[in-house]
XYZ file of C-alpha atoms in Angstrom:
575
model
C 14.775 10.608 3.128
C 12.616 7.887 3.625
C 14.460 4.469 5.067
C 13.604 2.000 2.798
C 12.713 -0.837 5.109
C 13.064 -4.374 3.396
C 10.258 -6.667 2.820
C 9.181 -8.582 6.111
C 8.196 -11.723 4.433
C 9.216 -12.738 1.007
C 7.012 -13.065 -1.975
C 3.561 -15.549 -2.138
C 4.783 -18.321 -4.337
C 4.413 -17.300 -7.973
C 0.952 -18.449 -9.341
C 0.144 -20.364 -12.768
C -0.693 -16.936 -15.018
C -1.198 -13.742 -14.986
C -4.016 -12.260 -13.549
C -6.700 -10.901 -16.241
C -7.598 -7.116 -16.372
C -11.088 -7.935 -15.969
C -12.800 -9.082 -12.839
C -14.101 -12.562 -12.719
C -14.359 -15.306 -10.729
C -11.310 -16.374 -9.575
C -10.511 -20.128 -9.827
C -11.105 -22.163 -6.704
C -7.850 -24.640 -7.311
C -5.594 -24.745 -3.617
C -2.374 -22.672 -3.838
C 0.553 -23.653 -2.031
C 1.543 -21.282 0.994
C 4.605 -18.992 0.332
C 7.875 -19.770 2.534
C 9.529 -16.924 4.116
C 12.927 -16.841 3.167
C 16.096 -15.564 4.443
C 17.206 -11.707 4.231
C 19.104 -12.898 1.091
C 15.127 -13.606 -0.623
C 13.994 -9.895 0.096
C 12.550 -9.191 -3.552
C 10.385 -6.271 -4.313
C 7.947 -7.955 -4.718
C 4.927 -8.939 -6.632
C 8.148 -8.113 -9.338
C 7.661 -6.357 -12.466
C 9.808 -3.826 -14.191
C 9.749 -1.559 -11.405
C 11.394 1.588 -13.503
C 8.186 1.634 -15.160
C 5.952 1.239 -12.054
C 7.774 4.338 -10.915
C 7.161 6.566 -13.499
C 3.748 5.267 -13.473
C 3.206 6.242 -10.025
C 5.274 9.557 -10.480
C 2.648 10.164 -13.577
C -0.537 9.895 -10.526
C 0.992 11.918 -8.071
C 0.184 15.044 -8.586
C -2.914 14.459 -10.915
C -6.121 15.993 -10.626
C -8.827 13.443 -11.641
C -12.482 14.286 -11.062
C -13.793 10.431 -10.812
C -15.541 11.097 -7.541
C -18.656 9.761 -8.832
C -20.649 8.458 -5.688
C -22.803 5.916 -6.349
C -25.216 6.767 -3.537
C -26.239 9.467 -1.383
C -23.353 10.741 1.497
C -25.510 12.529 3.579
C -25.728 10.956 6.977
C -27.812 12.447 9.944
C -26.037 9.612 12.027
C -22.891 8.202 12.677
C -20.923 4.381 11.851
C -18.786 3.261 14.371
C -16.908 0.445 13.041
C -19.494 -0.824 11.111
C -22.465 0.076 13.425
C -24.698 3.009 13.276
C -25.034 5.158 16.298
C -27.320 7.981 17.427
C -26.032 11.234 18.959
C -26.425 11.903 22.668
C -26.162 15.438 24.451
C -23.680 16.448 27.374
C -21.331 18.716 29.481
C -17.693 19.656 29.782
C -14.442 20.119 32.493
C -10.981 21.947 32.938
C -7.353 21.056 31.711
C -3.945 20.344 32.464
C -0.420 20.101 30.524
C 1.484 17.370 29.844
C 4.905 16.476 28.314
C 5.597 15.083 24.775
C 7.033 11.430 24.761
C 10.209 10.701 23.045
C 11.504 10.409 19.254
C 11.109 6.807 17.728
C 14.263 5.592 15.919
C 13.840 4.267 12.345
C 15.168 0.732 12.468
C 13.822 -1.918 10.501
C 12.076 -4.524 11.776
C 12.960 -8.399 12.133
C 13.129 -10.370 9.369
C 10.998 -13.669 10.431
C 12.596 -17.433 9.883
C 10.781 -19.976 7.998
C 7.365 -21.227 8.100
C 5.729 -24.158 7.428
C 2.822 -24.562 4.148
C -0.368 -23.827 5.947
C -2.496 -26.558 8.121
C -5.694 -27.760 7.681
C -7.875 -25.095 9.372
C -5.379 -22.495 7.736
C -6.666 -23.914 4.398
C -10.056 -23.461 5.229
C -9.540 -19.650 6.139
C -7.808 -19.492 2.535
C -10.727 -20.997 0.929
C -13.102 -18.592 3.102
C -11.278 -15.613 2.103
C -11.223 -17.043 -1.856
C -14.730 -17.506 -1.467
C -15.003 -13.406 -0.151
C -12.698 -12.542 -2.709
C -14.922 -13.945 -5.625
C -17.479 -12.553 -4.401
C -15.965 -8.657 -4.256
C -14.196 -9.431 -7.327
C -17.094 -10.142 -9.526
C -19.620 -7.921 -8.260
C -17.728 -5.101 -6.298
C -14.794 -4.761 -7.976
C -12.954 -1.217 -6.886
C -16.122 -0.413 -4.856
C -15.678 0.015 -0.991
C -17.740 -2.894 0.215
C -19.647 -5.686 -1.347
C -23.576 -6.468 -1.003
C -23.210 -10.309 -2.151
C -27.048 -10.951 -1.592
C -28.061 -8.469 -4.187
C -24.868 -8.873 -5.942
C -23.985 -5.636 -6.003
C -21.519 -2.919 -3.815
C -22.186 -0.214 -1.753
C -19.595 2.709 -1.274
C -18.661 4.792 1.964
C -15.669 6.772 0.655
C -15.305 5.766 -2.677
C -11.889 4.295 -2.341
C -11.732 0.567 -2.792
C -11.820 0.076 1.296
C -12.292 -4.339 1.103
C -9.210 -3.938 -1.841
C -7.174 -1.846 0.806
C -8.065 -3.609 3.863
C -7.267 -6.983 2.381
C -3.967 -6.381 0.866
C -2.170 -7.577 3.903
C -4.664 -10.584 4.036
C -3.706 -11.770 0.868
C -0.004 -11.445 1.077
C 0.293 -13.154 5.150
C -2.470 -16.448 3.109
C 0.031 -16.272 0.149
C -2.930 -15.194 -2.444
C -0.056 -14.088 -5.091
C -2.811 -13.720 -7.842
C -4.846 -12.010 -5.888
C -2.613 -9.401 -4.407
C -1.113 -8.581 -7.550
C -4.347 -7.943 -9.205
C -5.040 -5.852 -6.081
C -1.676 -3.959 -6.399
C -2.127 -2.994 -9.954
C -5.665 -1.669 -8.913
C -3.722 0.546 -6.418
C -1.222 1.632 -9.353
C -3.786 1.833 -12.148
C -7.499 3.232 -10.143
C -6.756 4.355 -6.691
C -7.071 8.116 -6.400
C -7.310 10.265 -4.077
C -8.003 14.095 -5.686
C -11.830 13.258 -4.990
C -14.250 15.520 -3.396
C -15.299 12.956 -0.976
C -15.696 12.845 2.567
C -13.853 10.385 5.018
C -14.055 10.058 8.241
C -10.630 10.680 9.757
C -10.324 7.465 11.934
C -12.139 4.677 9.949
C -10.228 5.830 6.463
C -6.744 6.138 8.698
C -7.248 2.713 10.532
C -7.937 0.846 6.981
C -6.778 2.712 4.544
C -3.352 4.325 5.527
C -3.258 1.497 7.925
C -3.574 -0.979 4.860
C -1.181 0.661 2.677
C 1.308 0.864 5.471
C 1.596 -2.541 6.081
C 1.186 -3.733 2.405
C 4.541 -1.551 2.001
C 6.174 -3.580 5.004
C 5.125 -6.536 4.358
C 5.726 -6.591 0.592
C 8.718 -3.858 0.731
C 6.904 -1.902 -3.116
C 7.204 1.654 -2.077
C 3.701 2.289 -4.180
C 2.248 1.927 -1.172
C 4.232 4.013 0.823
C 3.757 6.787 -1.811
C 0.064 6.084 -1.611
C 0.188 6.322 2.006
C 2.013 9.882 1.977
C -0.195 11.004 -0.634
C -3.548 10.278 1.364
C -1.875 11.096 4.866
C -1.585 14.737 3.666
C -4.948 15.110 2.433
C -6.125 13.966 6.210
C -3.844 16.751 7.844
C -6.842 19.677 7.282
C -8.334 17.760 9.975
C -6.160 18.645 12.836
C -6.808 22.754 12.057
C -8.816 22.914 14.978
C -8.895 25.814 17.522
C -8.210 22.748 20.534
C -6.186 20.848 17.667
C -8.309 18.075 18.742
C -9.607 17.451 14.846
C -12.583 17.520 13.199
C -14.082 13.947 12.574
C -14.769 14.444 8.828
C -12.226 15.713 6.161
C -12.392 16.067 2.304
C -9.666 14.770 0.629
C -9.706 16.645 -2.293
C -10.935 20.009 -1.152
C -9.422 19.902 2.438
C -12.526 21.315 4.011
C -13.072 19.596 7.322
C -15.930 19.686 9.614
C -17.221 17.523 12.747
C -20.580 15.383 12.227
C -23.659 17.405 11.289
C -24.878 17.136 14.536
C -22.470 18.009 17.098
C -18.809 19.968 17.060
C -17.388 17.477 19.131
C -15.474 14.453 18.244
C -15.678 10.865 19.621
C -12.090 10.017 21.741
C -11.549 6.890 20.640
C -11.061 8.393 16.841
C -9.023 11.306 17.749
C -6.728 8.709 19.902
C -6.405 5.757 17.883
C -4.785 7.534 14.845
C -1.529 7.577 16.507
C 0.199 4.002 15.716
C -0.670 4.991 11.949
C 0.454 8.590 11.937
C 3.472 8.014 14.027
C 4.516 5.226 11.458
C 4.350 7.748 8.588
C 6.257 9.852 9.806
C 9.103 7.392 10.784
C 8.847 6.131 7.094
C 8.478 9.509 5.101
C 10.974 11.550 7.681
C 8.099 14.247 7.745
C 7.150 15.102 11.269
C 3.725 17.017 10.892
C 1.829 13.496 10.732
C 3.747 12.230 13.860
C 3.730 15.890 15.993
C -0.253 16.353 15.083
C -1.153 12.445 16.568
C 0.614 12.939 19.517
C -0.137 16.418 20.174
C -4.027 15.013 20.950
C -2.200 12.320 23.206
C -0.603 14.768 25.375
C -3.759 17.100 25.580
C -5.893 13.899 26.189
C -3.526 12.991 29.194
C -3.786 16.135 30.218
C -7.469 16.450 30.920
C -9.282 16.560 33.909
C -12.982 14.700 33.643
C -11.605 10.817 34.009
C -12.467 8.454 36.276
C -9.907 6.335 37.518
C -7.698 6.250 34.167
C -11.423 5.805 31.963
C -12.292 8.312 29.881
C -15.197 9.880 28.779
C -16.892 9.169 24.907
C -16.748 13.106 23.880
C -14.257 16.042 23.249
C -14.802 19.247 21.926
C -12.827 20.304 19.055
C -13.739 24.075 20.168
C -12.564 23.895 23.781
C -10.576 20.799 23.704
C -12.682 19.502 26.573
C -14.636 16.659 27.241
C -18.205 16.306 26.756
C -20.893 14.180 27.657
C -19.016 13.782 31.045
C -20.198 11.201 33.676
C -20.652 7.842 31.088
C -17.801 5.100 30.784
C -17.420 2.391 28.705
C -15.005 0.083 27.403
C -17.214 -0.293 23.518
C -18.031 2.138 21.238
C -16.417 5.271 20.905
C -13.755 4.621 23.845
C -12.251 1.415 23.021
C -9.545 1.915 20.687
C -8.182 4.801 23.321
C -7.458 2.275 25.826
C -5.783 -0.118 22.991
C -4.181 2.313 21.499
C -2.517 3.467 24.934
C -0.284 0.109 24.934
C 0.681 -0.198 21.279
C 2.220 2.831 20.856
C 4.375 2.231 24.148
C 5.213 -1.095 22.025
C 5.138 0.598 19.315
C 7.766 2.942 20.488
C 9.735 0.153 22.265
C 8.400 0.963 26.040
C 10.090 4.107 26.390
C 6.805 6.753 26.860
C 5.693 6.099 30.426
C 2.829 8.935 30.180
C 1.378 6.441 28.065
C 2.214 3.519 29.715
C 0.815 4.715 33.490
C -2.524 5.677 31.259
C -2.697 2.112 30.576
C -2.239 0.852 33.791
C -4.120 3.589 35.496
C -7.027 2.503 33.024
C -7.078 -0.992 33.476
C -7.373 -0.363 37.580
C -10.244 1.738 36.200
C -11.760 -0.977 34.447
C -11.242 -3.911 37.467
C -12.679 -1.025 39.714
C -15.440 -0.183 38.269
C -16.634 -1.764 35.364
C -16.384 -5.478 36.096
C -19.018 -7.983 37.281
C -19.867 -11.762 37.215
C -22.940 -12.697 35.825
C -25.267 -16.022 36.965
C -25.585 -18.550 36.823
C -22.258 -19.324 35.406
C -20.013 -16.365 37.286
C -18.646 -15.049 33.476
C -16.401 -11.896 34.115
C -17.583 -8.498 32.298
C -17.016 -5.577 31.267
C -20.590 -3.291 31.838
C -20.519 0.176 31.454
C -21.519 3.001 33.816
C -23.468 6.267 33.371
C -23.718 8.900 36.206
C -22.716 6.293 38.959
C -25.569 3.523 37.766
C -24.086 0.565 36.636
C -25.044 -1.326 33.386
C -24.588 -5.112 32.535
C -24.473 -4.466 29.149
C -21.528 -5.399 26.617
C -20.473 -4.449 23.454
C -19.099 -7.090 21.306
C -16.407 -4.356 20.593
C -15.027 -5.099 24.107
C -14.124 -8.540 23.006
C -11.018 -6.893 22.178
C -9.840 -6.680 25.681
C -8.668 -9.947 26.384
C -6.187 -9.631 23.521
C -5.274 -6.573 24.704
C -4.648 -7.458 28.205
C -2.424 -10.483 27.228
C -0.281 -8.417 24.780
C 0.657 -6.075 27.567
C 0.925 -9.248 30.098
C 3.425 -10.717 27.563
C 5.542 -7.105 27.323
C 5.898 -7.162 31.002
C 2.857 -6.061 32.620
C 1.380 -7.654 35.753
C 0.382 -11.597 35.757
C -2.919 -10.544 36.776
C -3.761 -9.040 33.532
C -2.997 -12.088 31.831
C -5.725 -14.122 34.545
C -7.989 -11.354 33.342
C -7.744 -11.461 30.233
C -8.104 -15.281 29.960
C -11.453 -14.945 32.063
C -12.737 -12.608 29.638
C -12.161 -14.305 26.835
C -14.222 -17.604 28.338
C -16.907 -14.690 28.201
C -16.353 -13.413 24.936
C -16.804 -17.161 23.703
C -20.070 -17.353 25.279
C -21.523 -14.657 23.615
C -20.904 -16.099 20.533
C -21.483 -20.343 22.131
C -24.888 -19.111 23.747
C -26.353 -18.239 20.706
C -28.310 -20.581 18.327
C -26.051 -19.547 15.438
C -23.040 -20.039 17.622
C -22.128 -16.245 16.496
C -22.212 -13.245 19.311
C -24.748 -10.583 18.638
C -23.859 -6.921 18.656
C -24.684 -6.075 22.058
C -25.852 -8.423 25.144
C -26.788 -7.735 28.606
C -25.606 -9.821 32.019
C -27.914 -11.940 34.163
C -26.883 -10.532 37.690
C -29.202 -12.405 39.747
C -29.748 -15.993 39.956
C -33.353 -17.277 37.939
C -34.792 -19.947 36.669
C -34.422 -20.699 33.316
C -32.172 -17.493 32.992
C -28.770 -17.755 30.720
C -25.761 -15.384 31.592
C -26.415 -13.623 28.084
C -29.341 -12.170 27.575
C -30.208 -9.898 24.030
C -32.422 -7.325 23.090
C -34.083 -7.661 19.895
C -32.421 -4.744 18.594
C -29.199 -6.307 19.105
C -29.284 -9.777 17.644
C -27.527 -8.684 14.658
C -24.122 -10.004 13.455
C -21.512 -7.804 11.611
C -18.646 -10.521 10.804
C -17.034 -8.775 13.823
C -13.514 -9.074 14.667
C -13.053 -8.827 18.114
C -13.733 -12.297 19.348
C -11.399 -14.234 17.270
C -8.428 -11.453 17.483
C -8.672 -12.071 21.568
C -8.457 -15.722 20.590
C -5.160 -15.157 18.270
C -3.662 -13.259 21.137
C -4.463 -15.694 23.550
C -3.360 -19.080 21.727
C -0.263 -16.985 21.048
C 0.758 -16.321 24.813
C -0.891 -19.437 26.488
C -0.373 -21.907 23.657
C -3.314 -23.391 24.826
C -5.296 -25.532 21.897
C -8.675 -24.973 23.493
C -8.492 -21.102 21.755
C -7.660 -22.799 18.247
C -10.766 -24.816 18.657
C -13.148 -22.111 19.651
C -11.781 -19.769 16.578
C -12.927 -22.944 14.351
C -16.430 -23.359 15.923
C -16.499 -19.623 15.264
C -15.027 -20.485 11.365
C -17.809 -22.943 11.268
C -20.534 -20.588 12.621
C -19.944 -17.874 9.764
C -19.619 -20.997 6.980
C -23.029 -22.026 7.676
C -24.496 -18.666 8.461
C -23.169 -16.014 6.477
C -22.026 -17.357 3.493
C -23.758 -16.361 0.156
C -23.381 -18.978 -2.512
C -22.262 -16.518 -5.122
C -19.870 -15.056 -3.688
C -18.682 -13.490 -0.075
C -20.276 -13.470 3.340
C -23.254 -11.514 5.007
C -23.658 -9.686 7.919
C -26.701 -11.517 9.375
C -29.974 -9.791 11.404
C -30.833 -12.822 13.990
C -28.121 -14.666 15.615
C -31.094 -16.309 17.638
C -32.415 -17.563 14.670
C -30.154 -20.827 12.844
C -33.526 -21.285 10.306
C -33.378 -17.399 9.054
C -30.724 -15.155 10.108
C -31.917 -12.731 7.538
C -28.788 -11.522 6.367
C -28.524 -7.718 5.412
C -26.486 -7.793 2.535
C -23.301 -6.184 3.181
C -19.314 -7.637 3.967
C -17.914 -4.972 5.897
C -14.600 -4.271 4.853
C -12.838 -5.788 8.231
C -14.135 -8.840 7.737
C -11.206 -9.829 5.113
C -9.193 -6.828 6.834
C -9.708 -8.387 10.483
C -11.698 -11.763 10.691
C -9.893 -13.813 8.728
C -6.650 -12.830 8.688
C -6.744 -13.135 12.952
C -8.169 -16.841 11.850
C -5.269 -17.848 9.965
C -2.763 -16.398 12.453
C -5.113 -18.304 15.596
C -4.763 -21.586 13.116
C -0.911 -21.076 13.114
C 1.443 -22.929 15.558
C 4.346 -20.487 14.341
C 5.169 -18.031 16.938
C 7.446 -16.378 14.233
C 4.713 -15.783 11.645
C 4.573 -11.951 12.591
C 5.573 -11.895 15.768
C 4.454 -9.773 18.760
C 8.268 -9.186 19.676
C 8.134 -7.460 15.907
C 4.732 -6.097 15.381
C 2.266 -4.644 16.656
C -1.055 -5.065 14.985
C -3.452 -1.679 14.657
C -7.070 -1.994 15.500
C -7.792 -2.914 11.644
C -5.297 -5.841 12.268
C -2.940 -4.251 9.626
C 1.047 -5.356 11.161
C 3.159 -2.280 11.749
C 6.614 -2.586 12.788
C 7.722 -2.220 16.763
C 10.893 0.658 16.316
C 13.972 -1.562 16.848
C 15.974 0.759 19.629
C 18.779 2.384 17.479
C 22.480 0.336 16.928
C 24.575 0.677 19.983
C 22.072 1.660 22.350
């Protein structure tokens, strides 16, 4: 049985007409801002005759459609991390121990949220961004997984309308009616999932289920929950691994999955950020395998020897269950999600699985221990990384992520101190982006340590100036303004708005990740939107731009690292 959770916010305000079958450019004309109603206002909603959507979606259940036609080549001899390609690395491995399993959720509803007010003057803006995105995909990309708006045209990844997906949620929280609906009948009409196409296990979980899951919250239409359980089980090969630590690569349609063509291992932050998405599944669909695989590589992960202080290594085996490349720490690629991941699910779960709660904590006396550092001349607190005992001023603009983090768990009851860290971090975060020409943080910088001459605090190679229409900075920012209620982090988000306006935007449609953020004259953009940039960027803009504490709140939510809003599991009636 699956509960059928209500709608968390009511329907976008209807729009003027119905939205065409055939992508175009979508008119630019302002559209009022939906108000969320009362429990008595929980329609199914964008509403049609749902009898027939039913049978429709009955009718694509089981089918067997062979559109997996890839428009370019797969093969990859490297791998993406969010966005960013990465070269392999060798290493070594270590012992294990046992650990217990946490506890059942319950399957409560969540919240319903009181009124709002129409959006603000900076929320406008992000609307008219994200139109401006949305054109762009629409007209050029339309069902493809990401749009190249310099060249007009899309690439694809997995094949399975990933910017559509990501940016369902987007659309409903700005009120885009039109636009969601369009998008929904998509879903009904095109999505598929019998494809013989590779995904990788934790991008296509993160956005995809992650997207559907909270397009079926927010909106309460149960396509997307079918959707969900549809492309949950085709991820589940995965997991048959002799460590049950899965593979990092699984076909959807064939169920053949492998790790990366150059290793057997698998990077820990996929394996362990999976879990808020799984978990949720099961809660919704009442099947356990999705929720007892996900935490089954929790418990073995907390079990492992090979940590430093609570930090964990980049690398597990899938054949041994061990980790690999043992003796390098950092809080960016291919760890960070662990460490966020840690806190939300004891949110998630309503703060009842200490394991993963003293992981947390142990981790963030990790972190403080040995990972921070000031830099000169203007004493910014870091995050550097450390390999084999030498330490390294350099930052991933992934870590930006931290200070958001940090204040979540401050505002669930953690120690003040992680709330004076977090707001310390996030001054640094904003000058990685400030310190820059563009006003936009490159991918990677590097610390000043040591006082010089003429020497900023951020310093970048030239194979890092590049700009991907991250995330991370302005999601710190929402987090912040939301448990400090301090303007100043409203104000940064819209120098930050500003930055990617001037910089990134392509006339004709959408936004480009740029190659120079040193350069304001030429930033040589490199013609792709990644997918989280209407997924991530600017829905954490509109929230920052809100002064509604209610407009899915953190005592409701919690948000998984593709900013997609899943429910916190109300503790059962009575209890």
């Amino acid at each position: 049985m699956r509960p059928a959770d209500p709608p968390v916010l009511p329907a976008p305000q209807k729009a003027d007409a119905n939205p065409e079958d055939s992508p175009g450019v979508l008119p630019q004309k302002p559209q009022r801002h939906f108000r969320r109603g009362p429990p008595n206002l929980q329609i199914r909603a964008p509403s049609k005759d749902s009898r027939d959507r039913r049978q429709d979606d009955t009718k694509q259940r089981d089918e067997m459609v062979g559109d997996a036609r890839q428009e370019e080549n797969t093969q990859r001899t490297v791998v993406s991390w969010r966005g960013a390609v990465i070269e392999p690395q060798p290493g070594t491995e270590l012992p294990s121990r046992k650990a217990e399993a946490p506890p059942r959720p319950s399957s409560q509803a969540p919240r319903i949220q009181s009124q709002a007010a129409p959006p603000n003057e900076r929320q406008r803006a992000v609307i008219d961004a994200f139109r401006h995105a949305w054109a762009g995909y629409r007209k050029f990309a339309w069902g493809h997984d990401e749009l190249k708006p310099v060249s007009r045209s899309f690439s694809e990844w997995f094949g399975l309308g990933l910017t559509l997906i990501d940016a369902l949620d987007t659309m409903w929280i700005l009120g885009l009616k039109k636009e969601f609906e369009e998008a929904r009948k998509w879903v009904s009409k095109k999505l598929r999932f019998q494809k013989d196409v590779d995904v990788n296990l934790f991008e296509s979980t993160i956005r995809v289920l992650g997207g559907l899951l909270s397009a079926y919250h927010l909106s309460g239409d149960e396509l997307f929950l079918r959707k969900a359980e549809d492309f949950g089980n085709r991820l589940m090969p995965a997991f048959q691994t002799p460590s049950k630590i899965p593979y990092s690569d699984v076909n959807i349609g064939t169920g053949a999955a492998h790790p990366p063509r150059w290793t057997s291992d698998s990077t820990v932050a996929e394996v362990t950020s999976i879990q808020l998405e799984f978990r949720e599944l099961s809660r919704l669909t009442g099947r356990k395998k999705f929720q007892e695989a996900a935490e089954e590589v929790t418990r073995h992960v907390h079990s492992l020897s090979g940590k430093k202080d609570g930090l964990v290594p980049m690398f597990i085996s899938t054949h041994s269950g061990l980790f690999t490349h043992m003796g390098v720490f950092t809080l960016g690629a291919r760890a960070d999600s662990y460490y966020e991941y840690l806190l939300k699910q004891w949110i998630q779960g309503g703060k009842k699985e200490t394991q993963l709660l003293e992981d947390y904590l142990e981790a963030v006396e990790g972190i403080k221990k040995h990972l921070l550092r000031r830099s000169e001349p203007r004493k910014l607190t870091f995050v550097g990384e450390l390999a084999h005992g030498r330490f390294s001023a350099k930052m991933d603009h992934l870590v930006c992520f931290l200070p958001g983090t940090l204040a979540l768990g401050a505002h669930h009851g953690l120690p003040a101190d992680h709330m004076e860290l977090a707001r310390a971090l996030m001054d640094t975060c904003y000058q990685m982006n400030r310190q820059m020409e563009t006003g936009l943080s490159p991918e990677i910088v590097h610390f000043n340590l040591y006082p010089q001459s003429d020497h900023k605090d951020v310093q970048v190679k030239p194979a890092d100036r590049h700009n991907l229409l991250r995330p991370e900075t302005v999601e710190s920012l929402f987090y912040l303004h939301r448990l400090t209620g301090d303007p100043k982090y409203q104000d940064w988000g819209w120098e930050l708005l500003q930055s990617f306006n001037a910089y990134t935007r392509v006339p004709s449609g959408g936004y480009s990740s740029i190659s120079n953020v040193r350069d304001p004259l030429n930033p040589q953009p490199r013609d792709k939107m990644e997918s989280f940039f209407l997924g991530e960027t600017l829905k954490y803009l509109y929230l920052l731009f809100s002064d509604d504490p209610d407009l899915l709140s953190l005592d409701a939510y919690v948000f998984n690292t593709e900013a997609h809003p899943l429910p916190i599991w109300a503790p059962p009636r009575g209890a």
